[in-house]
Amino acid sequence: MAVPAAVDLVDLALKATTAYERPDLGARLLQTRKRLADPDVRVLIVGEFKQGKSQLVNALVNAPVCPVDDDVATAVPTVVKHAETTSVTLIRDKGDDSKPERIDVPVGKLAEYVSEAGNPGNKALITYAEVGIPRKLLSGGLVLVDTPGVGGLGSAHGAATMSALPSADAVLLVSDAAQEYTRPELEFLEAAMKLCPNVACVITKTDLYPHWRRIVELDKGHLEKAGFDAEIFPVSSVLRLHAAKTEDSELMDESGFRELVNFLLRRVVARSDDLDRRSTSHDVLSIADQLAAGMRAELAVQENPERMQDMVEELTRAKARADDLKERSSRWQITLNDGVQDLQSDIDYDLRDRLRSIQREAEQLIDDADPAEIWEQFSEWFHQQVSSAASANFVWAAERARWLATQVAELFAEGAEVALPDLKFDDEGMAKKVDPLEQPESEKFSIGGKLFSGMRGGYGGMLMIGMATTVAGLGMLNPLSIGAGVLFGGKQIRDEKKRLLQKRQNDSKMAVRRHIDEVTFQVGKDSRDMLRRTQRQLRDHFSALAEEVSTSLASSVLQAQNAVKTTTTDREKRIRDLKAEIGRIEGLATRAKALVEGQQAAAVGSGKSL
Amino acid sequence: MSVQTPPPALGAVVRALLRRTIDAYQDSPQASGWLRHNLARFDEPLRVAIAGKVKAGKSTLLNALVGEEIAPTDAGECTRIVTWYQDAQVPKVMMFPRSSPPKQLTISRSGGALSFDLQGMPVEDVDKLEVQWPSQSLRTTTLIDTPGIASLSKDTSSRAGAFLAPDDSPSQADAVIYLMRHLHATDVHFLESFYDQGVARATPINTIAVLSRADEIGVGRLDALSSARRIARRYRADDKIRSLCQTVVAVAGLLAQTGRTMRQHEFTALSALAQLPRADIDGMLLSVDRFSRTELDVPDSETRAKLMDRFGLFGVRLGTTLIRQGMNDPSQISNELVKRSGLDELRSVLATQFTERRDLLKARSALLAIDLVLTREPRPDTAPLAAEVERIFAGAHEFAELRLLSTLRSGTVKLPVEALREAETLLGGDGGSAAARLGLEPTAGYEELRAAALDAVTRWQRRAESPMSSRAVSDVARLVVRSCEGMLAGLGVRSQ
């Protein structure tokens, strides 16, 4: 949710940067504003087939938006978000740089495009459908994404879901109360926990299964044993829908949805708001400090002109250190460059290693049997192995990249702390530590966010490409070799049969090798691109910060030097003016601090208004 | 082509071969022991394993098939040991630990359900349990309950895998009923392991898939089972699934089990519920919690909770609706529940696919066993035996039919859809009897069968000789003609 107070504060700070002629600081604020303008809090609803994902979304918004069927229903992800009037839009992304195509369709027609019955295997090539619906629950920016059933980590849907995970604010893993968690579900959960900070488990259909409490207990045990810290919400969509129809509040309690809605609003939306507030507050605070730095330096000299020389020397030293941070030889830069290079080769090695063992296994399989007979199962198996290897590689790369970002942020902070002097003054106690740096903790969030939005496009595309080439590269072999297999039913002499079998085996191996080459090439390129984007983002971010600090210190030096030139008569007036200016900027800082401090009270308030 | 005299039955040929192999391996106690075991197995009831993912309802279905609650069931993962259920004079449970001699276990029975105490033996150390139980239903088939696949405890899962598709020896089961709740990736992978690559093994012939817990597919609505049947039909038409199993049947296991074991007091409770005003009972049936919690004296809360355990939401809904519609006889209700559960359909499929093919399936298991011995311990003087195994696999028309069936199902031969289906039926895909092959009622008379068979021979003969047919199609047609001729020969023998 866009926090209005945060937007106002950024606007005010923007005015200040214009007034004090610091457009470099303004640029950062503009970015902050842009981030605030995107209020979406994406919640991914994932799970195996037929666990009641679509029905859960329907029950949450209390409207039959997602088609529900006894057979497998959802074929295309459906994004449900707030809108003034109900509307349905289909989005078709061609995958190149052109703008995705958007098609508005009548509300009743959605099922024809997103259900397995209307659009089997997504033949209409719709990337996703967007449903706008006026709902209080969603008005805070909550966006629910209903996904097709996963069907195991290695499946095509599984890979697609996986690539969407890092960009989600929260993930709800849906499983019904018929049985405890299975191995594939826990494996998926493990990957989700690594890629998304906010994961919760929903157990559906508690109206249908007498032993749902046992299942919840068993699942809790499984989560504990695996060391996953995720909440479990048992719910019944049927009861919630029925309760909404009959306005039965007791039934509503029974449905278990109150807790789930609370979680979504207090933990997911509020957390995202909280993040917005914290990062805005940090941005504004650091800008206020930098704006005031020059004036503080001048004020100090105005009050103690004899200390000017010391002051200027200290500031110049600080500036030199800030300049060092900009240099390519600074520690954070070296760590970043080396880290990216190491990461690149590690990820590449990891991928090759995984694919190589698949190739070895595949060749063994081909050697042991006649490819014509096993081809269908074989290519299915092969396809699954390759995409789950790519997924695993992706999870690992994401983890390592995040770790690297943290590392760089810490080093930068360390370097900056050394470089920045403590400006201490004896009188009036108005002195303040000039610390124009954001704390590394909050740094992690904003960088993480940027990192993953950059990564999302690349890997999503990569996984899709991996799949497309499976079809293209391996399909070719099929009719030829199988035709041959049937042709030589038993009449041909043994040698000819043997020769043909060998040919088929060799052809199949070639196809496997070609495909693995193709995947290595594509996935390798995508991961290199992703790392390069990460590197550039981190470098730009910290270089800009170093630049800002250096500019601030340069103006401080200048103002400190100029201060001596003021005549004694003007001095008193100047001091008054400076104090007033600093007071105004401190007002900004106070508001920025209030933004964070006020959040606890605000969160409680918003919780009550449900 | 002239009608040949029918060759000696496959079973007899394989048995003779088995005895010859035993003679050849007299001096190797291990090999001859294994072979003798397989010879004995030839005369035992057909072994049908019930496999599937965790909580697919394997034990419940086993109880439904037997008609008694002999396999323990539970809300959590329950069956952790491979358990054999065999017909016997007296009830007896034997435990076979891996490293110590078999031991008899005491049977305790509470509320109709059996439970066994392993006497402190950890499940990992138990190879199998053998439950001997006097039952009509177990007389022709021995049922084998297996631990769930994709179980969280990896050990349990691998125990099932090792039993059903052991890496190094032919499977101990002759046929498999595979339960799936709805198709999952792991399911397909598992079915594939039955579809191994050897000459006669490459066939989904001994697998039937069951879409289990069918009542839950439609979240317990009254029309849930017709939904489930529709889904089963879709699966049946799916090429990938067709190439892995014979057919797919939807069964509501819990309903079937309860239908076959319903007790008088349960019927009384259902009747009392059916007397309530419609709105009241609908309100109670909104959720399982409401059903047992609502304040009501008769039946009391505890009885209702037990009723829910036994019938499920769907069963209670269906039961009360049936009583309201005027059914007032317990046996009538229980028959109706069983009928609606799809169990009858499964039983008739089992009869056509497994029981009628008993000899073929047994012969197949035995040949695989001989093959194993011959490849493990090859000897110079056993070469003729190996050739004989090869000859039976390649020559016996029954195996040729099986092979062709699976080729057709894999969709590699280009035939018009109707012709493809007809070929499959004629080859015995829907049952081995002449009537089933010709798509006639089981009551069809000699003349009718003969006319239909002659008609089929002519049609397929034409297809075989047509210059327009590709070589692959001609081969298929020739084999179909041979099947039809076999049928005609069989008819001739019977009528004389």
Short mmCIF file of N, CA, C and O in Angstrom, two decimals, chain A residues 48-51 69-72 151-152 176 178-184 186 205-215 218 222 239 242 248 250-251 254 369 373-374 376-377 380-381 384 482 486-487 489 491-492 494, chain B residues 53-55 74-77 150-152 154 157 181-186 189 192 195 197 202 213 216-221 227 230-231 234-235 240 244 286-290 293 308-309 313 390 407 410 412-413 471-472 475:
data_model
loop_
_atom_site.label_atom_id
_atom_site.label_comp_id
_atom_site.label_asym_id
_atom_site.label_seq_id
_atom_site.Cartn_x
_atom_site.Cartn_y
_atom_site.Cartn_z
N GLU A 48 -0.11 -28.02 -5.16
CA GLU A 48 -0.32 -29.10 -6.13
C GLU A 48 -1.68 -28.91 -6.79
O GLU A 48 -2.45 -28.04 -6.42
N PHE A 49 -1.98 -29.80 -7.75
CA PHE A 49 -3.29 -29.79 -8.38
C PHE A 49 -4.40 -30.00 -7.35
O PHE A 49 -4.21 -30.70 -6.36
N LYS A 50 -5.56 -29.47 -7.63
CA LYS A 50 -6.79 -29.83 -6.92
C LYS A 50 -6.70 -29.67 -5.41
O LYS A 50 -7.22 -30.47 -4.67
N GLN A 51 -6.02 -28.64 -4.95
CA GLN A 51 -5.99 -28.43 -3.50
C GLN A 51 -6.95 -27.31 -3.12
O GLN A 51 -7.11 -26.99 -1.94
N ASP A 69 -13.37 -26.14 -10.89
CA ASP A 69 -13.93 -27.33 -11.54
C ASP A 69 -13.48 -28.57 -10.80
O ASP A 69 -12.47 -28.56 -10.12
N ASP A 70 -14.29 -29.65 -10.92
CA ASP A 70 -13.90 -30.89 -10.26
C ASP A 70 -12.64 -31.46 -10.90
O ASP A 70 -11.84 -32.12 -10.27
N ASP A 71 -12.49 -31.22 -12.21
CA ASP A 71 -11.28 -31.66 -12.89
C ASP A 71 -10.26 -30.52 -12.79
O ASP A 71 -10.58 -29.45 -12.29
N VAL A 72 -9.05 -30.75 -13.26
CA VAL A 72 -8.03 -29.70 -13.20
C VAL A 72 -8.57 -28.44 -13.86
O VAL A 72 -9.06 -28.48 -14.98
N GLY A 151 2.27 -29.65 -9.62
CA GLY A 151 2.58 -30.99 -10.14
C GLY A 151 4.06 -31.34 -10.06
O GLY A 151 4.64 -31.81 -11.01
N GLY A 152 4.64 -31.04 -8.91
CA GLY A 152 6.05 -31.40 -8.74
C GLY A 152 6.98 -30.29 -9.19
O GLY A 152 6.65 -29.51 -10.06
N ASP A 176 -4.69 -29.52 0.79
CA ASP A 176 -5.97 -29.78 1.44
C ASP A 176 -5.84 -30.71 2.64
O ASP A 176 -4.79 -31.31 2.87
N ALA A 178 -6.96 -33.47 3.25
CA ALA A 178 -7.11 -34.91 3.02
C ALA A 178 -5.89 -35.67 3.52
O ALA A 178 -5.99 -36.80 3.94
N GLN A 179 -4.73 -35.05 3.45
CA GLN A 179 -3.53 -35.77 3.85
C GLN A 179 -2.44 -34.81 4.30
O GLN A 179 -2.47 -33.63 4.00
N GLU A 180 -1.47 -35.37 5.01
CA GLU A 180 -0.36 -34.55 5.47
C GLU A 180 0.53 -34.20 4.28
O GLU A 180 0.32 -34.71 3.18
N TYR A 181 1.52 -33.34 4.53
CA TYR A 181 2.41 -32.92 3.45
C TYR A 181 3.15 -34.09 2.83
O TYR A 181 3.58 -35.01 3.52
N THR A 182 3.32 -34.03 1.52
CA THR A 182 4.08 -35.07 0.84
C THR A 182 5.48 -34.51 0.56
O THR A 182 5.72 -33.32 0.73
N ARG A 183 6.36 -35.37 0.12
CA ARG A 183 7.73 -34.94 -0.12
C ARG A 183 7.80 -33.81 -1.15
O ARG A 183 8.45 -32.81 -0.90
N PRO A 184 7.12 -33.94 -2.32
CA PRO A 184 7.20 -32.84 -3.29
C PRO A 184 6.72 -31.50 -2.71
O PRO A 184 7.29 -30.46 -3.02
N LEU A 186 6.90 -30.51 0.46
CA LEU A 186 7.92 -29.95 1.36
C LEU A 186 9.13 -29.45 0.58
O LEU A 186 9.75 -28.46 0.96
N LYS A 205 -10.31 -27.02 2.77
CA LYS A 205 -11.37 -28.04 2.82
C LYS A 205 -11.54 -28.65 4.21
O LYS A 205 -11.75 -29.86 4.33
N THR A 206 -11.45 -27.84 5.24
CA THR A 206 -11.65 -28.39 6.59
C THR A 206 -13.10 -28.78 6.81
O THR A 206 -13.41 -29.46 7.78
N ASP A 207 -14.00 -28.33 5.92
CA ASP A 207 -15.40 -28.73 6.07
C ASP A 207 -15.62 -30.19 5.67
O ASP A 207 -16.55 -30.83 6.09
N LEU A 208 -14.70 -30.70 4.85
CA LEU A 208 -14.92 -32.01 4.23
C LEU A 208 -14.27 -33.16 5.01
O LEU A 208 -14.71 -34.29 4.93
N TYR A 209 -13.21 -32.85 5.72
CA TYR A 209 -12.44 -33.93 6.32
C TYR A 209 -12.55 -33.93 7.84
O TYR A 209 -12.11 -32.98 8.49
N PRO A 210 -13.13 -34.99 8.41
CA PRO A 210 -13.34 -35.03 9.86
C PRO A 210 -12.02 -34.90 10.63
O PRO A 210 -12.00 -34.37 11.72
N HIS A 211 -10.94 -35.37 10.03
CA HIS A 211 -9.70 -35.41 10.81
C HIS A 211 -8.75 -34.27 10.49
O HIS A 211 -7.55 -34.40 10.60
N TRP A 212 -9.32 -33.13 10.06
CA TRP A 212 -8.41 -32.06 9.64
C TRP A 212 -7.51 -31.58 10.76
O TRP A 212 -6.38 -31.16 10.53
N ARG A 213 -7.98 -31.68 12.01
CA ARG A 213 -7.12 -31.20 13.10
C ARG A 213 -5.88 -32.08 13.23
O ARG A 213 -4.78 -31.58 13.47
N ARG A 214 -6.08 -33.38 13.05
CA ARG A 214 -4.93 -34.29 13.08
C ARG A 214 -3.94 -33.91 11.99
O ARG A 214 -2.73 -33.86 12.21
N ILE A 215 -4.48 -33.63 10.77
CA ILE A 215 -3.62 -33.31 9.65
C ILE A 215 -2.83 -32.04 9.94
O ILE A 215 -1.62 -31.97 9.69
N LEU A 218 -0.08 -32.94 12.29
CA LEU A 218 0.97 -33.69 11.59
C LEU A 218 1.82 -32.73 10.75
O LEU A 218 3.06 -32.80 10.74
N HIS A 222 5.80 -31.74 10.68
CA HIS A 222 6.70 -31.80 9.52
C HIS A 222 7.46 -30.50 9.37
O HIS A 222 8.66 -30.49 9.08
N LEU A 239 -17.39 -22.71 3.69
CA LEU A 239 -18.03 -22.06 4.82
C LEU A 239 -17.96 -20.55 4.70
O LEU A 239 -18.91 -19.84 4.99
N HIS A 242 -20.45 -19.39 2.17
CA HIS A 242 -21.78 -19.56 2.70
C HIS A 242 -22.06 -18.50 3.78
O HIS A 242 -23.15 -17.92 3.84
N ASP A 248 -23.62 -14.89 8.38
CA ASP A 248 -23.56 -15.65 9.61
C ASP A 248 -22.17 -15.49 10.21
O ASP A 248 -21.20 -16.02 9.68
N GLU A 250 -20.96 -16.47 13.08
CA GLU A 250 -20.43 -17.65 13.76
C GLU A 250 -19.77 -18.58 12.73
O GLU A 250 -18.69 -19.13 12.94
N LEU A 251 -20.46 -18.71 11.59
CA LEU A 251 -19.94 -19.55 10.52
C LEU A 251 -18.64 -18.97 9.98
O LEU A 251 -17.71 -19.69 9.61
N GLU A 254 -15.88 -20.00 12.05
CA GLU A 254 -15.56 -21.39 11.80
C GLU A 254 -14.74 -21.59 10.54
O GLU A 254 -13.96 -22.51 10.43
N ALA A 369 18.26 -49.39 -23.65
CA ALA A 369 16.97 -49.71 -24.26
C ALA A 369 16.92 -49.19 -25.68
O ALA A 369 17.81 -48.49 -26.13
N GLU A 373 11.29 -47.23 -28.40
CA GLU A 373 10.25 -47.71 -27.51
C GLU A 373 10.05 -46.82 -26.31
O GLU A 373 8.95 -46.65 -25.82
N ILE A 374 11.14 -46.25 -25.83
CA ILE A 374 11.01 -45.51 -24.58
C ILE A 374 10.94 -44.01 -24.81
O ILE A 374 10.90 -43.24 -23.86
N GLU A 376 8.96 -41.59 -25.58
CA GLU A 376 7.99 -40.67 -24.99
C GLU A 376 8.27 -40.45 -23.50
O GLU A 376 8.41 -39.32 -23.04
N GLN A 377 8.40 -41.55 -22.77
CA GLN A 377 8.68 -41.40 -21.34
C GLN A 377 10.04 -40.76 -21.13
O GLN A 377 10.24 -39.97 -20.25
N GLU A 380 10.03 -37.03 -21.62
CA GLU A 380 9.34 -36.43 -20.47
C GLU A 380 10.28 -36.36 -19.27
O GLU A 380 10.46 -35.34 -18.63
N TRP A 381 10.89 -37.49 -18.99
CA TRP A 381 11.82 -37.58 -17.85
C TRP A 381 12.97 -36.58 -18.02
O TRP A 381 13.31 -35.85 -17.10
N GLN A 384 11.95 -33.04 -17.48
CA GLN A 384 11.78 -32.74 -16.06
C GLN A 384 13.12 -32.57 -15.36
O GLN A 384 13.31 -31.65 -14.57
N ILE A 482 10.73 -44.09 -34.64
CA ILE A 482 9.67 -45.01 -34.25
C ILE A 482 9.11 -45.71 -35.47
O ILE A 482 8.85 -46.90 -35.47
N VAL A 486 8.79 -49.90 -35.97
CA VAL A 486 7.64 -50.72 -36.32
C VAL A 486 7.88 -51.46 -37.63
O VAL A 486 7.50 -52.61 -37.79
N LEU A 487 8.53 -50.75 -38.55
CA LEU A 487 8.79 -51.33 -39.86
C LEU A 487 9.48 -52.67 -39.77
O LEU A 487 9.14 -53.64 -40.43
N GLY A 489 9.45 -55.12 -37.82
CA GLY A 489 8.76 -55.84 -36.76
C GLY A 489 9.39 -57.15 -36.40
O GLY A 489 9.40 -57.57 -35.27
N LYS A 491 10.76 -59.28 -39.31
CA LYS A 491 11.11 -59.97 -40.55
C LYS A 491 12.56 -59.73 -40.95
O LYS A 491 13.16 -60.55 -41.63
N GLN A 492 13.06 -58.60 -40.56
CA GLN A 492 14.40 -58.27 -41.02
C GLN A 492 15.45 -59.11 -40.31
O GLN A 492 15.24 -59.59 -39.21
N ARG A 494 18.77 -60.03 -38.22
CA ARG A 494 19.21 -59.49 -36.95
C ARG A 494 20.18 -58.34 -37.08
O ARG A 494 20.08 -57.35 -36.36
N LYS B 53 0.00 -43.38 -4.08
CA LYS B 53 0.61 -42.38 -3.22
C LYS B 53 0.09 -42.52 -1.80
O LYS B 53 -0.89 -43.19 -1.53
N VAL B 54 0.76 -41.84 -0.89
CA VAL B 54 0.34 -41.81 0.50
C VAL B 54 -1.11 -41.34 0.56
O VAL B 54 -1.51 -40.45 -0.17
N LYS B 55 -1.88 -41.93 1.43
CA LYS B 55 -3.25 -41.51 1.68
C LYS B 55 -4.13 -41.54 0.43
O LYS B 55 -5.05 -40.76 0.29
N ASP B 74 -6.19 -45.10 8.93
CA ASP B 74 -6.00 -44.00 9.87
C ASP B 74 -5.92 -42.68 9.10
O ASP B 74 -5.67 -42.68 7.90
N ALA B 75 -6.12 -41.57 9.80
CA ALA B 75 -6.05 -40.26 9.14
C ALA B 75 -4.63 -39.94 8.70
O ALA B 75 -4.41 -39.34 7.66
N GLY B 76 -3.64 -40.31 9.51
CA GLY B 76 -2.25 -40.07 9.14
C GLY B 76 -1.75 -41.20 8.25
O GLY B 76 -2.50 -42.12 7.93
N GLU B 77 -0.50 -41.12 7.88
CA GLU B 77 0.07 -42.19 7.07
C GLU B 77 0.06 -43.46 7.90
O GLU B 77 0.49 -43.47 9.03
N ALA B 150 5.86 -41.44 -2.45
CA ALA B 150 5.99 -40.01 -2.15
C ALA B 150 5.66 -39.77 -0.69
O ALA B 150 5.16 -38.73 -0.31
N SER B 151 5.91 -40.80 0.10
CA SER B 151 5.72 -40.64 1.53
C SER B 151 6.83 -39.76 2.06
O SER B 151 7.92 -39.71 1.50
N LEU B 152 6.52 -39.04 3.15
CA LEU B 152 7.54 -38.15 3.70
C LEU B 152 8.69 -38.94 4.28
O LEU B 152 9.83 -38.53 4.23
N LYS B 154 11.19 -41.24 3.76
CA LYS B 154 11.78 -41.78 2.53
C LYS B 154 11.84 -43.30 2.58
O LYS B 154 11.66 -43.97 1.58
N SER B 157 8.63 -44.99 1.53
CA SER B 157 8.51 -44.87 0.09
C SER B 157 9.39 -45.88 -0.65
O SER B 157 8.96 -46.52 -1.58
N ARG B 181 -5.14 -40.13 -6.65
CA ARG B 181 -6.22 -39.22 -6.25
C ARG B 181 -6.56 -38.30 -7.40
O ARG B 181 -7.68 -37.98 -7.64
N HIS B 182 -5.56 -37.85 -8.08
CA HIS B 182 -5.76 -37.01 -9.25
C HIS B 182 -4.36 -37.04 -9.83
O HIS B 182 -3.43 -37.25 -9.11
N LEU B 183 -4.22 -36.83 -11.12
CA LEU B 183 -2.91 -37.14 -11.64
C LEU B 183 -1.83 -36.17 -11.18
O LEU B 183 -1.95 -34.97 -11.34
N HIS B 184 -0.79 -36.73 -10.61
CA HIS B 184 0.35 -35.94 -10.16
C HIS B 184 1.58 -36.38 -10.93
O HIS B 184 1.63 -37.50 -11.40
N ALA B 185 2.54 -35.50 -10.97
CA ALA B 185 3.78 -35.84 -11.67
C ALA B 185 4.38 -37.12 -11.13
O ALA B 185 4.81 -37.98 -11.88
N THR B 186 4.39 -37.27 -9.80
CA THR B 186 5.01 -38.46 -9.23
C THR B 186 4.26 -39.73 -9.61
O THR B 186 4.84 -40.78 -9.71
N HIS B 189 5.49 -40.95 -13.01
CA HIS B 189 6.83 -41.49 -12.88
C HIS B 189 6.77 -42.91 -12.30
O HIS B 189 7.48 -43.79 -12.72
N GLU B 192 5.47 -45.53 -14.67
CA GLU B 192 6.49 -45.84 -15.67
C GLU B 192 7.41 -46.95 -15.22
O GLU B 192 7.93 -47.70 -16.04
N TYR B 195 6.52 -50.17 -16.37
CA TYR B 195 6.57 -50.30 -17.81
C TYR B 195 8.03 -50.50 -18.19
O TYR B 195 8.63 -49.71 -18.86
N GLN B 197 11.53 -52.44 -19.71
CA GLN B 197 11.82 -52.51 -21.14
C GLN B 197 12.01 -53.89 -21.76
O GLN B 197 12.21 -54.01 -22.94
N ALA B 202 7.37 -55.21 -21.60
CA ALA B 202 6.97 -53.91 -22.09
C ALA B 202 5.48 -53.87 -22.33
O ALA B 202 5.00 -53.86 -23.44
N ARG B 213 -10.79 -42.09 -3.84
CA ARG B 213 -11.44 -41.03 -3.06
C ARG B 213 -12.32 -40.19 -3.98
O ARG B 213 -12.32 -38.96 -3.91
N GLU B 216 -14.53 -37.27 -2.94
CA GLU B 216 -13.95 -35.99 -2.53
C GLU B 216 -13.63 -35.09 -3.71
O GLU B 216 -13.38 -33.90 -3.55
N ILE B 217 -13.61 -35.67 -4.90
CA ILE B 217 -13.28 -34.86 -6.07
C ILE B 217 -14.31 -33.76 -6.27
O ILE B 217 -13.98 -32.62 -6.55
N GLY B 218 -15.55 -34.08 -6.07
CA GLY B 218 -16.59 -33.04 -6.17
C GLY B 218 -16.89 -32.43 -4.83
O GLY B 218 -18.03 -32.07 -4.56
N VAL B 219 -15.90 -32.30 -3.97
CA VAL B 219 -16.01 -31.83 -2.58
C VAL B 219 -17.31 -32.29 -1.90
O VAL B 219 -17.99 -31.51 -1.25
N GLY B 220 -17.63 -33.57 -2.06
CA GLY B 220 -18.73 -34.15 -1.31
C GLY B 220 -20.12 -33.79 -1.80
O GLY B 220 -21.10 -34.09 -1.13
N ARG B 221 -20.23 -33.14 -2.94
CA ARG B 221 -21.57 -32.87 -3.47
C ARG B 221 -22.22 -34.18 -3.90
O ARG B 221 -21.55 -35.17 -4.16
N SER B 227 -18.95 -36.57 -11.59
CA SER B 227 -17.76 -35.79 -11.92
C SER B 227 -16.53 -36.69 -12.00
O SER B 227 -15.74 -36.61 -12.92
N ARG B 230 -16.43 -38.75 -15.01
CA ARG B 230 -16.07 -37.94 -16.18
C ARG B 230 -14.54 -37.80 -16.24
O ARG B 230 -13.92 -37.94 -17.30
N ILE B 231 -13.93 -37.53 -15.08
CA ILE B 231 -12.47 -37.37 -15.06
C ILE B 231 -11.79 -38.68 -15.42
O ILE B 231 -10.83 -38.72 -16.18
N ARG B 234 -11.79 -39.08 -19.01
CA ARG B 234 -10.76 -38.26 -19.66
C ARG B 234 -9.40 -38.95 -19.58
O ARG B 234 -8.65 -39.01 -20.55
N TYR B 235 -9.10 -39.50 -18.39
CA TYR B 235 -7.82 -40.19 -18.23
C TYR B 235 -7.72 -41.39 -19.16
O TYR B 235 -6.68 -41.67 -19.73
N LYS B 240 -1.09 -40.82 -22.89
CA LYS B 240 0.01 -41.11 -22.00
C LYS B 240 -0.42 -42.13 -20.96
O LYS B 240 0.32 -43.07 -20.66
N LEU B 244 0.25 -46.59 -20.11
CA LEU B 244 0.80 -47.04 -18.84
C LEU B 244 -0.10 -48.03 -18.10
O LEU B 244 0.35 -48.78 -17.27
N LEU B 286 -23.09 -28.76 6.50
CA LEU B 286 -22.21 -27.74 5.91
C LEU B 286 -20.75 -28.11 6.13
O LEU B 286 -19.91 -27.92 5.27
N SER B 287 -20.44 -28.61 7.32
CA SER B 287 -19.06 -29.02 7.57
C SER B 287 -19.05 -30.19 8.54
O SER B 287 -20.02 -30.39 9.27
N VAL B 288 -17.97 -30.94 8.52
CA VAL B 288 -17.88 -32.11 9.40
C VAL B 288 -17.95 -31.70 10.86
O VAL B 288 -18.52 -32.41 11.68
N ASP B 289 -17.39 -30.53 11.18
CA ASP B 289 -17.42 -30.07 12.56
C ASP B 289 -18.85 -29.82 13.00
O ASP B 289 -19.27 -30.21 14.09
N ARG B 290 -19.61 -29.11 12.13
CA ARG B 290 -21.00 -28.79 12.46
C ARG B 290 -21.79 -30.07 12.67
O ARG B 290 -22.64 -30.14 13.56
N ARG B 293 -21.21 -31.46 16.02
CA ARG B 293 -21.32 -30.54 17.14
C ARG B 293 -22.75 -30.07 17.40
O ARG B 293 -23.08 -29.71 18.52
N MET B 308 -19.62 -40.02 10.78
CA MET B 308 -18.86 -39.22 9.83
C MET B 308 -17.56 -39.93 9.45
O MET B 308 -17.15 -39.93 8.30
N ASP B 309 -16.93 -40.56 10.47
CA ASP B 309 -15.70 -41.31 10.20
C ASP B 309 -15.94 -42.41 9.18
O ASP B 309 -15.11 -42.67 8.32
N LEU B 313 -18.62 -37.06 4.58
CA LEU B 313 -19.69 -36.11 4.35
C LEU B 313 -20.59 -36.58 3.21
O LEU B 313 -21.80 -36.52 3.27
N GLU B 390 12.90 -67.59 -25.03
CA GLU B 390 12.84 -66.64 -26.13
C GLU B 390 11.70 -67.01 -27.09
O GLU B 390 10.94 -66.16 -27.53
N THR B 407 1.83 -51.46 -28.11
CA THR B 407 2.29 -50.64 -29.24
C THR B 407 1.15 -49.74 -29.70
O THR B 407 1.34 -48.54 -29.92
N SER B 410 0.57 -46.93 -27.42
CA SER B 410 1.58 -45.87 -27.41
C SER B 410 1.39 -44.93 -28.59
O SER B 410 2.04 -43.91 -28.70
N THR B 412 1.93 -45.25 -31.86
CA THR B 412 2.95 -45.12 -32.89
C THR B 412 2.48 -45.64 -34.24
O THR B 412 3.10 -45.36 -35.25
N VAL B 413 1.40 -46.42 -34.23
CA VAL B 413 0.88 -46.91 -35.51
C VAL B 413 -0.26 -46.01 -35.95
O VAL B 413 -1.16 -45.73 -35.17
N ARG B 471 3.24 -50.77 -44.13
CA ARG B 471 3.73 -52.04 -43.63
C ARG B 471 3.34 -52.27 -42.17
O ARG B 471 2.92 -53.35 -41.78
N ALA B 472 3.44 -51.20 -41.38
CA ALA B 472 3.11 -51.31 -39.96
C ALA B 472 1.66 -51.70 -39.79
O ALA B 472 1.32 -52.58 -38.98
N ASP B 475 1.04 -55.33 -40.62
CA ASP B 475 1.49 -56.22 -39.53
C ASP B 475 0.45 -56.29 -38.44
O ASP B 475 0.14 -57.37 -37.93
#
